[in-house]
Structure formats: structure tokens, C-alpha cells
mmCIF file of C-alpha atoms in Angstrom:
data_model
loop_
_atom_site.group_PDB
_atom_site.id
_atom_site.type_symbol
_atom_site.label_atom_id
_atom_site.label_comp_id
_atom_site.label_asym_id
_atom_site.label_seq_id
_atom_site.Cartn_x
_atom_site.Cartn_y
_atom_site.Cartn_z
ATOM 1 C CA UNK P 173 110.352 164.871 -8.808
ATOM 2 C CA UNK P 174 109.381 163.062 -5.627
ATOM 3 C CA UNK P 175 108.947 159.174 -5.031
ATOM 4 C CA UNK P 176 106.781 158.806 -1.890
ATOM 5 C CA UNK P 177 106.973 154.784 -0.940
ATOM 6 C CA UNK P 178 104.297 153.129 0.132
ATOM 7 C CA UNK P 179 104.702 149.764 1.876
ATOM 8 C CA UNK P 180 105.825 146.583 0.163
ATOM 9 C CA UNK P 181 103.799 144.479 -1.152
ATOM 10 C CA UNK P 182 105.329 141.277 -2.729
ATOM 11 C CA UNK P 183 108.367 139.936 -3.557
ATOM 12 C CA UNK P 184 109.612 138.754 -7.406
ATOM 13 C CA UNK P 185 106.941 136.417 -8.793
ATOM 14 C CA UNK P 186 105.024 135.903 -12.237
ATOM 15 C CA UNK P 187 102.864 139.244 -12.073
ATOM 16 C CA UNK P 188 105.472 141.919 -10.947
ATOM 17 C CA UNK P 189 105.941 142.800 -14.696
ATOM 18 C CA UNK P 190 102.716 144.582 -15.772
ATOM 19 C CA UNK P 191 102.540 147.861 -17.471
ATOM 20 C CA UNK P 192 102.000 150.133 -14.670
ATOM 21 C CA UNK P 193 103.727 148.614 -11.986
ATOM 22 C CA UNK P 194 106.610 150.116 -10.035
ATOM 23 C CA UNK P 195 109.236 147.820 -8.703
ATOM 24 C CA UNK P 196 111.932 148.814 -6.434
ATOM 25 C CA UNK P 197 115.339 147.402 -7.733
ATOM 26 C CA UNK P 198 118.310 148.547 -5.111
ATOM 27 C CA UNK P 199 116.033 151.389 -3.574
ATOM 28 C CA UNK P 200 115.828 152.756 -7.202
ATOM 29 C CA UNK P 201 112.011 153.232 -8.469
ATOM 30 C CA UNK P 202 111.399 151.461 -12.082
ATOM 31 C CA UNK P 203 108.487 151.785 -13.707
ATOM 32 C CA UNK P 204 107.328 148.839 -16.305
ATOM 33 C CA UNK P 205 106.064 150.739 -19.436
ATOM 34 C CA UNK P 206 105.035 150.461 -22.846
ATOM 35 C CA UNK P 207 105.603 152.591 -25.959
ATOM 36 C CA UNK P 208 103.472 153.115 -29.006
ATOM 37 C CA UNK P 209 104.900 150.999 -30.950
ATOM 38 C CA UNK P 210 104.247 147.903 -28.083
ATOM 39 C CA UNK P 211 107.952 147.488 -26.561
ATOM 40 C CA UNK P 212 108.188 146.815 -23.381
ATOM 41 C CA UNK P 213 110.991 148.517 -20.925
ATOM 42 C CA UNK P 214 111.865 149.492 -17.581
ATOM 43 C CA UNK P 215 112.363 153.481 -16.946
ATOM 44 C CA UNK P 216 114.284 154.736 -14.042
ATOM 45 C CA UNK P 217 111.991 156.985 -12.119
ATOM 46 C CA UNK P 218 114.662 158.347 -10.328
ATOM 47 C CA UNK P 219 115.781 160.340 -13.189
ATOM 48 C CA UNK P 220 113.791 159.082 -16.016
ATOM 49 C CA UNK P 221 115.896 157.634 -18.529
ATOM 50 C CA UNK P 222 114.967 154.027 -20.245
ATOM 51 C CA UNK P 223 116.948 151.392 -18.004
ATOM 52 C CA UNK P 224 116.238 148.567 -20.635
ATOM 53 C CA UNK P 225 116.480 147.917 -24.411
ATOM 54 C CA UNK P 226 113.091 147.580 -25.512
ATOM 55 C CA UNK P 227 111.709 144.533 -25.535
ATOM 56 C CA UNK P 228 108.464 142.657 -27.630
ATOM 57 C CA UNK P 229 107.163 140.991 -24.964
ATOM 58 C CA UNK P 230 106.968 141.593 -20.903
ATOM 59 C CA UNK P 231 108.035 137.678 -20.508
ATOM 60 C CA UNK P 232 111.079 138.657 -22.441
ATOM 61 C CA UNK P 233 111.925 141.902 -20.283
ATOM 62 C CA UNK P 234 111.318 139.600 -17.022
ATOM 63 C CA UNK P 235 113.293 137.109 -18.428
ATOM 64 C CA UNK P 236 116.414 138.782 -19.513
ATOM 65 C CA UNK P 237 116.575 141.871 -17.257
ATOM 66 C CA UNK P 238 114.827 141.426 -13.891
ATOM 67 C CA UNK P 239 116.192 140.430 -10.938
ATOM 68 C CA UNK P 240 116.070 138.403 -7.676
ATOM 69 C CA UNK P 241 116.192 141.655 -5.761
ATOM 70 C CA UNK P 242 113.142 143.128 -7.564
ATOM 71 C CA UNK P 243 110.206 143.690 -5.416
ATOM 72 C CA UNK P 244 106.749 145.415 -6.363
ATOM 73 C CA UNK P 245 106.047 148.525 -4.330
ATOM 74 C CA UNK P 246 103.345 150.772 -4.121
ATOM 75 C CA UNK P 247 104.542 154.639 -5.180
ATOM 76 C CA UNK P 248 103.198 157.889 -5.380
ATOM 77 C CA UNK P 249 104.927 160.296 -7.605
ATOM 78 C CA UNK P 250 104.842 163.598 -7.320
ATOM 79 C CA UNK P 251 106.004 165.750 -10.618
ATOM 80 C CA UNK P 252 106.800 169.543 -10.262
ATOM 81 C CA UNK P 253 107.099 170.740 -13.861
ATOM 82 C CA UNK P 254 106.727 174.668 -14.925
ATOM 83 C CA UNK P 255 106.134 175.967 -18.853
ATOM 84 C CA UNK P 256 109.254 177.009 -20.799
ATOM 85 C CA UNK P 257 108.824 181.191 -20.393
ATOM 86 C CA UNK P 258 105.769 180.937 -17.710
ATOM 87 C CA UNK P 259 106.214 182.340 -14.265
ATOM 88 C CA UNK P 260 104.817 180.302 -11.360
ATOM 89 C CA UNK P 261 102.223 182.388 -9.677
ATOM 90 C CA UNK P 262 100.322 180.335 -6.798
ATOM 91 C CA UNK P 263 96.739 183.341 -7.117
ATOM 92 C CA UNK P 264 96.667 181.822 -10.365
ATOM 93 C CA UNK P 265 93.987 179.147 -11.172
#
């Protein structure tokens, strides 16, 4: 896996915490996401374990985990994966 950073675009404010959004905490990539059953948490993209206890709301995940040194980044990530027993063969389409 491969985070490619774009530029910055704002720091901490209201809207950094939507579903979708990557914010750059310590030069670490987080991801704000949402399960199915409608918690809220923060997954480290850099090796993509859940960072947060889940949370109901994203007011409550801003409120009790983020931090002044959040900022809301633009990324581009790039995810090699292969099939458990496949060979990687580049002819093949």
C-alpha cells in the first residue's frame, strides 16, 4: 500500500470529520469511516487497523479523539493486493 499526498487543504475546523475524508494526524494518513452498523471511527491507513473505539456520532469522534494537529489532506491510495493461490501474470486481462 501506497499513500500519494496531495497538497493541504485546511486546517482543523467543523467539516474535517466526514465519512470519506483523510486527515493527516503526525504524517500518519486516517481515514474517517463508517461501519454497517453506523459507528463512526478513524482507521490508520498506514497499516489499516481501527485507531478509534467506535463511536455513534462523528461530533462525538471529533470531540473526544481529534486533535489540534489534525489537518484534511487530499490522498490517493494505491492498493496492491494478489488472490490467495493466484499467480500475478501482467499478459493477463
Amino acid at each position: 500500500m501506497e499513500i500519494e499526498y496531495k497538497n493541504s487543504v485546511k486546517d482543523i475546523s467543523k467539516g474535517i470529520y466526514k465519512m470519506g475524508n483523510v486527515i493527516s494526524r503526525f504524517e500518519s494518513p486516517f481515514l474517517v469511516a463508517r461501519d454497517d452498523a453506523g459507528f463512526y471511527c478513524l482507521v490508520d491507513l498506514s497499516n489499516g487497523r481501527i485507531f478509534t473505539p467506535r463511536c455513534a456520532g462523528l461530533d462525538i469522534l471529533a470531540e473526544d479523539y481529534g486533535s489540534v494537529g489534525d489537518k484534511l489532506v487530499k490522498a490517493k491510495l494505491i492498493v496492491d493486493y494478489g488472490l490467495v493461490g493466484d499467480e500475478e501474470d501482467e499478459d493477463t486481462k
